[in-house]
Short mmCIF file of C-alpha atoms (C1' of nucleotides) in Angstrom, two decimals:
data_model
loop_
_atom_site.label_atom_id
_atom_site.label_comp_id
_atom_site.label_asym_id
_atom_site.label_seq_id
_atom_site.Cartn_x
_atom_site.Cartn_y
_atom_site.Cartn_z
CA MET A 945 136.40 21.37 86.16
CA PRO A 946 136.30 20.67 82.48
CA GLU A 947 137.70 23.42 80.29
CA LEU A 948 138.84 23.08 76.70
CA PRO A 949 141.56 20.41 77.17
CA GLU A 950 139.29 18.25 79.30
CA ALA A 951 136.40 18.64 76.86
CA GLU A 952 138.72 17.65 74.02
CA VAL A 953 139.88 14.53 75.86
CA VAL A 954 136.24 13.58 76.32
CA ARG A 955 135.42 14.34 72.68
CA ARG A 956 138.26 12.11 71.50
CA GLY A 957 137.13 9.32 73.75
CA LEU A 958 133.60 9.62 72.43
CA ALA A 959 134.86 9.73 68.85
CA GLU A 960 136.52 6.40 69.41
CA ARG A 961 133.67 4.74 71.24
CA ILE A 962 130.39 5.99 69.79
CA THR A 963 130.98 7.12 66.21
CA GLY A 964 128.78 5.01 63.93
CA ARG A 965 126.84 3.55 66.86
CA ARG A 966 123.07 3.54 66.82
CA ILE A 967 121.10 4.46 69.94
CA GLU A 968 118.71 1.67 70.81
CA ARG A 969 117.31 3.04 74.05
CA VAL A 970 117.59 6.19 76.15
CA ALA A 971 116.79 6.59 79.83
CA ALA A 972 116.92 9.99 81.51
CA LEU A 973 117.20 9.31 85.23
CA HIS A 974 116.99 12.95 86.31
CA PRO A 975 115.16 15.87 84.69
CA ARG A 976 117.78 18.52 85.31
CA PRO A 977 120.45 17.47 82.75
CA VAL A 978 117.84 17.37 79.99
CA ARG A 979 117.69 20.96 78.80
CA TYR A 980 114.90 22.79 77.09
CA HIS A 981 113.20 19.83 75.50
CA PRO A 982 109.60 20.86 74.79
CA ASN A 983 108.33 17.41 75.68
CA GLY A 984 110.47 16.87 78.73
CA GLN A 985 112.39 13.75 79.58
CA ARG A 986 110.14 11.47 77.55
CA GLY A 987 110.37 13.64 74.46
CA PHE A 988 114.13 13.75 74.86
CA GLU A 989 114.35 9.98 75.12
CA ASP A 990 112.06 9.37 72.16
CA GLY A 991 113.78 12.06 70.09
CA LEU A 992 117.16 10.38 70.42
CA THR A 993 116.19 6.74 70.11
CA GLY A 994 117.10 5.26 66.74
CA ARG A 995 119.67 7.91 65.87
CA THR A 996 123.17 7.05 64.72
CA PHE A 997 126.15 9.05 65.96
CA ALA A 998 128.53 10.68 63.49
CA GLU A 999 131.88 12.09 64.65
CA PRO A 1000 131.75 14.23 67.81
CA LYS A 1001 132.71 17.91 67.50
CA ARG A 1002 133.77 20.60 69.92
CA ARG A 1003 134.02 24.36 70.23
CA GLY A 1004 135.48 25.73 73.42
CA LYS A 1005 133.95 23.82 76.31
CA TYR A 1006 130.94 22.72 74.28
CA ILE A 1007 130.79 19.30 72.68
CA TRP A 1008 128.19 18.30 70.19
CA LEU A 1009 127.39 14.85 68.91
CA PRO A 1010 126.09 15.09 65.35
CA PHE A 1011 123.83 12.35 64.11
CA CYS A 1012 123.93 10.94 60.62
CA ASP A 1013 120.90 13.07 59.86
CA ASP A 1014 121.12 16.85 60.24
CA ASP A 1015 120.55 17.02 63.99
CA ALA A 1016 122.89 16.85 66.96
CA LEU A 1017 123.04 16.42 70.70
CA VAL A 1018 124.63 19.47 72.34
CA VAL A 1019 126.60 18.76 75.49
CA HIS A 1020 128.08 20.96 78.17
CA LEU A 1021 129.93 19.22 80.97
CA GLY A 1022 129.44 22.12 83.37
CA MET A 1023 131.40 21.64 86.56
CA SER A 1024 131.28 17.91 86.90
CA GLY A 1025 129.76 16.29 83.82
CA GLN A 1026 131.38 13.16 82.45
CA PHE A 1027 130.70 10.42 79.95
CA ARG A 1028 131.49 6.83 80.67
CA ILE A 1029 131.27 3.70 78.55
CA ASP A 1030 130.14 0.67 80.51
CA ALA A 1031 128.44 -2.65 80.16
CA PRO A 1032 124.67 -2.15 80.44
CA GLY A 1033 124.42 -4.24 83.60
CA ALA A 1034 127.41 -2.71 85.41
CA PRO A 1035 126.58 -0.94 88.70
CA LEU A 1036 125.69 2.72 88.23
CA LEU A 1037 128.08 5.33 89.57
CA ALA A 1038 126.53 7.85 91.94
CA ASN A 1039 124.97 10.77 90.08
CA THR A 1040 124.40 8.87 86.85
CA ARG A 1041 121.87 10.97 84.93
CA VAL A 1042 121.30 9.58 81.44
CA LEU A 1043 121.82 6.15 79.88
CA PHE A 1044 122.17 5.39 76.17
CA ASP A 1045 122.12 1.76 75.07
CA LEU A 1046 124.19 1.44 71.91
CA ASP A 1047 123.96 -1.15 69.16
CA ASP A 1048 127.37 -2.69 69.93
CA GLY A 1049 126.18 -3.82 73.36
CA THR A 1050 127.84 -0.98 75.29
CA GLN A 1051 126.13 1.70 77.32
CA LEU A 1052 127.03 5.38 77.17
CA ARG A 1053 126.41 7.05 80.52
CA PHE A 1054 126.22 10.72 81.38
CA VAL A 1055 127.22 11.28 84.99
CA ASP A 1056 127.04 14.69 86.63
CA GLN A 1057 127.30 15.38 90.34
CA ARG A 1058 126.58 19.11 90.41
CA MET A 1059 124.33 19.17 87.38
CA PHE A 1060 125.63 22.37 85.90
CA GLY A 1061 126.04 20.32 82.76
CA GLY A 1062 123.32 19.43 80.32
CA LEU A 1063 122.27 17.70 77.14
CA GLN A 1064 120.06 19.21 74.48
CA LEU A 1065 118.77 17.92 71.18
CA SER A 1066 119.58 20.46 68.48
CA ALA A 1067 117.48 20.33 65.32
CA GLY A 1068 119.68 20.96 62.32
CA GLY A 1069 122.70 21.32 64.58
CA ALA A 1070 125.04 18.80 63.01
CA ARG A 1071 127.37 21.40 61.53
CA LEU A 1072 127.12 24.03 64.28
CA PRO A 1073 124.25 23.98 66.74
CA SER A 1074 122.30 27.23 66.97
CA GLN A 1075 122.60 26.97 70.74
CA ILE A 1076 126.32 27.71 70.57
CA ARG A 1077 126.45 30.21 67.74
CA HIS A 1078 127.34 32.91 70.23
CA ILE A 1079 130.43 31.01 71.35
CA ALA A 1080 133.63 32.34 69.78
CA PRO A 1081 136.11 30.04 68.01
CA ASP A 1082 138.56 28.51 70.45
CA PRO A 1083 142.36 28.81 70.21
CA PHE A 1084 142.70 25.35 68.68
CA GLU A 1085 140.45 26.04 65.70
CA THR A 1086 142.01 26.76 62.32
CA GLN A 1087 139.79 29.80 61.96
CA PHE A 1088 141.09 31.26 65.23
CA ASP A 1089 142.92 34.43 64.25
CA LEU A 1090 145.21 35.32 67.14
CA ASN A 1091 146.05 38.82 65.98
CA GLN A 1092 142.43 39.63 65.29
CA VAL A 1093 141.35 38.37 68.71
CA ALA A 1094 144.13 40.36 70.34
CA ALA A 1095 142.86 43.49 68.63
CA LYS A 1096 139.34 42.73 69.77
CA ILE A 1097 140.52 42.32 73.36
CA MET A 1098 142.41 45.60 73.29
CA ALA A 1099 139.35 47.40 71.99
CA LYS A 1100 137.36 46.43 75.06
CA ARG A 1101 137.01 48.60 78.11
CA SER A 1102 137.28 45.75 80.54
CA THR A 1103 139.94 43.77 82.34
CA ILE A 1104 141.90 40.84 80.99
CA LYS A 1105 140.70 37.91 83.05
CA ARG A 1106 137.09 38.95 82.66
CA VAL A 1107 137.56 38.91 78.88
CA LEU A 1108 139.42 35.59 78.87
CA LEU A 1109 136.54 34.00 80.76
CA ASP A 1110 133.93 35.54 78.45
CA GLN A 1111 133.26 32.81 75.89
CA THR A 1112 132.14 35.23 73.19
CA THR A 1113 135.61 36.69 72.60
CA VAL A 1114 137.69 33.53 72.82
CA SER A 1115 136.23 30.27 74.06
CA GLY A 1116 137.41 27.32 76.07
CA ILE A 1117 139.12 29.17 78.91
CA GLY A 1118 137.95 28.69 82.49
CA ASN A 1119 139.40 29.70 85.82
CA ILE A 1120 142.27 27.22 85.80
CA TYR A 1121 143.71 28.04 82.39
CA ALA A 1122 143.04 31.75 82.77
CA ASP A 1123 145.20 31.83 85.89
CA GLU A 1124 147.86 29.63 84.29
CA SER A 1125 148.01 31.73 81.13
CA LEU A 1126 148.20 35.02 83.00
CA TRP A 1127 150.95 33.65 85.18
CA ARG A 1128 152.94 32.61 82.11
CA ALA A 1129 152.41 36.01 80.51
CA ARG A 1130 153.27 37.78 83.78
CA THR A 1131 150.04 39.71 83.71
CA HIS A 1132 147.72 40.73 86.52
CA TYR A 1133 144.15 39.48 86.18
CA ASN A 1134 142.77 42.98 86.58
CA HIS A 1135 144.94 44.58 83.93
CA PRO A 1136 142.73 46.94 81.87
CA THR A 1137 142.46 45.52 78.35
CA ALA A 1138 142.64 48.97 76.76
CA GLU A 1139 146.04 49.47 78.35
CA LEU A 1140 147.57 46.21 77.14
CA SER A 1141 150.19 46.45 74.44
CA THR A 1142 149.77 44.47 71.24
CA ARG A 1143 152.82 42.42 72.11
CA ARG A 1144 151.55 41.58 75.56
CA THR A 1145 148.04 40.73 74.41
CA ARG A 1146 149.35 38.36 71.78
CA ALA A 1147 151.70 36.82 74.34
CA ILE A 1148 148.74 36.14 76.62
CA LEU A 1149 146.90 34.37 73.81
CA ARG A 1150 149.97 32.34 72.92
CA ALA A 1151 150.26 31.40 76.59
CA VAL A 1152 146.65 30.24 76.45
CA GLN A 1153 147.42 28.08 73.43
CA ASP A 1154 150.58 26.66 74.97
CA VAL A 1155 149.16 25.82 78.37
CA MET A 1156 146.07 24.20 76.90
CA ALA A 1157 148.13 22.17 74.42
CA GLU A 1158 150.36 20.93 77.22
CA ALA A 1159 147.35 20.08 79.37
CA LEU A 1160 145.78 18.16 76.50
CA GLU A 1161 148.97 16.13 76.04
CA GLN A 1162 148.69 15.07 79.67
CA GLY A 1163 145.04 14.16 79.46
CA GLY A 1164 143.77 17.33 81.15
CA THR A 1165 143.64 18.50 84.76
CA SER A 1166 142.08 16.25 87.39
CA PHE A 1167 141.82 17.19 91.05
CA ASP A 1168 139.37 14.54 92.08
CA ALA A 1169 136.90 12.14 90.51
CA LEU A 1170 134.92 14.97 88.95
CA TYR A 1171 136.94 14.96 85.77
CA VAL A 1172 137.93 11.70 84.08
CA ASN A 1173 137.88 10.49 80.50
CA VAL A 1174 135.32 8.07 79.03
CA ASN A 1175 137.34 5.16 80.41
CA GLY A 1176 137.36 6.63 83.92
CA GLU A 1177 141.01 7.70 83.82
CA SER A 1178 142.36 10.96 85.28
CA GLY A 1179 144.57 13.52 83.52
CA TYR A 1180 147.94 14.51 84.90
CA PHE A 1181 148.25 18.22 84.25
CA ALA A 1182 147.47 19.13 87.86
CA ARG A 1183 151.09 18.39 88.73
CA SER A 1184 152.22 20.98 86.17
CA LEU A 1185 150.11 23.86 87.46
CA ASN A 1186 152.05 26.99 88.35
CA ALA A 1187 149.24 29.26 89.50
CA TYR A 1188 145.85 27.64 90.07
CA GLY A 1189 145.71 26.12 93.54
CA GLN A 1190 149.25 27.27 94.36
CA GLU A 1191 148.33 29.76 97.07
CA GLY A 1192 150.98 29.85 99.78
CA LYS A 1193 153.57 28.07 97.64
CA PRO A 1194 156.60 29.77 96.11
CA CYS A 1195 156.28 31.06 92.57
CA ALA A 1196 158.04 28.60 90.26
CA ARG A 1197 159.72 31.53 88.54
CA CYS A 1198 160.81 33.90 91.31
CA GLY A 1199 160.09 32.18 94.61
CA THR A 1200 157.67 34.81 95.92
CA ILE A 1201 154.76 33.29 97.82
CA MET A 1202 151.71 33.00 95.60
CA VAL A 1203 148.55 34.73 96.78
CA ARG A 1204 144.87 34.14 96.18
CA GLU A 1205 142.44 36.99 95.67
CA SER A 1206 138.73 37.12 95.14
CA PHE A 1207 137.60 38.28 91.72
CA MET A 1208 134.28 37.94 89.96
CA ASN A 1209 132.99 35.79 92.80
CA ARG A 1210 135.74 33.27 92.22
CA SER A 1211 139.38 33.02 93.14
CA SER A 1212 142.44 34.16 91.26
CA THR A 1213 145.85 32.88 92.26
CA LEU A 1214 148.84 34.87 91.16
CA CYS A 1215 152.43 35.81 91.91
CA PRO A 1216 152.36 39.27 93.50
CA ARG A 1217 155.82 39.99 92.11
CA CYS A 1218 155.64 38.62 88.56
CA GLN A 1219 152.09 39.78 87.98
CA ARG A 1220 151.85 43.40 89.00
CA LEU A 1221 149.49 46.06 87.82
CA GLY A 1222 150.90 49.09 86.08
"C1'" DC B 336 128.81 47.94 76.22
"C1'" DT B 337 130.18 46.94 81.00
"C1'" DG B 338 129.82 45.30 85.67
"C1'" DT B 339 127.37 43.17 89.63
"C1'" DG B 340 125.02 39.78 91.91
"C1'" DG B 341 121.79 35.98 91.98
"C1'" DT B 342 120.67 31.23 90.42
"C1'" DC B 343 121.34 26.56 89.57
"C1'" DC B 344 123.72 22.04 92.16
"C1'" DT B 345 126.11 18.62 95.65
"C1'" DG B 346 130.15 16.91 97.98
"C1'" DT B 347 133.80 18.29 100.88
"C1'" DA B 348 135.92 21.07 104.28
"C1'" DT B 349 135.78 24.05 108.07
"C1'" DG B 350 133.80 26.41 112.24
"C1'" DC B 351 131.53 26.35 116.61
"C1'" DT C 436 129.42 14.07 117.57
"C1'" DG C 437 126.54 17.08 114.93
"C1'" DC C 438 124.81 20.82 112.80
"C1'" DA C 439 125.44 25.07 110.05
"C1'" DT C 440 127.91 27.46 106.83
"C1'" DA C 441 131.34 28.35 103.19
"C1'" DC C 442 133.24 27.04 99.06
"C1'" DA C 443 134.10 25.16 94.38
"C1'" DG C 444 132.50 27.43 89.73
"C1'" DG C 445 130.33 27.72 84.03
"C1'" DA C 446 126.71 29.87 81.93
"C1'" DC C 447 123.05 32.79 81.87
"C1'" DC C 448 119.95 36.43 83.25
"C1'" DA C 449 118.00 40.57 85.36
"C1'" DC C 450 119.23 44.93 86.42
"C1'" DA C 451 122.03 49.26 87.17
#
DNA sequence: CTGTGGTCCTGTATGC
DNA sequence: TGCATACAGGACCACA
């Protein structure tokens, strides 16, 4: 499940493989991953053909691929989206959705099993696509102001995990890194934000930065073939997880058995001793 | 502003 | 064996 570290691994791979490449042909094999194009698949294909990629960018979980003109291709990997670079004639992986023939003889392929991901042409979006203007800066951006974001969190009348997952306050965090960060900061997912201390809120955000930086160093978190980099390789952070997926195992800090609870229609795994309410 | 629940998807795992 | 159901979950939207 691609979150910020996984999206950044993909962005770096794309930066290496497609920057400066011209698109010679586009083939959308399924309508679903092509989002909001007024002229459908064909308009999408025609609109991209002949463009030249500049350096890929990212904010939170969103990636965008600016062209050398003022436009961009906005990408969200969703649950299972991935890019692969292959030879044009190589057998297609299952769930291959869009093909881009590039001018160096390689083929960029967008593969997405669950199709929560999507691609969208953004007019004038090279600097920052309008489609993601509502997404807050992520913790890796230079303009990310940790103290300011902490204050914003504390001003909300909500609960901490809900806010961490809300991409308009701080972006890039999904279920995995939310659980990991809260475990590190010894905080319960349902802790009311208005009752968090400044110290604790900042510690949570630092935990977010730390865990994501460590995950990035290890190429991201892969559980199965749904997340791999552009060369098809998995990341190794799954072996370093302390909370996500650790239900029934002893807490790495205190040995208490980790529990999983339902929250916001998804699961939260936590240590019932380290992460108590109140 | 906040919270809830539905929707989009398909592969895998589990239940009977 | 086979069929049905649950589950995984990021973003967005309608609605209370």
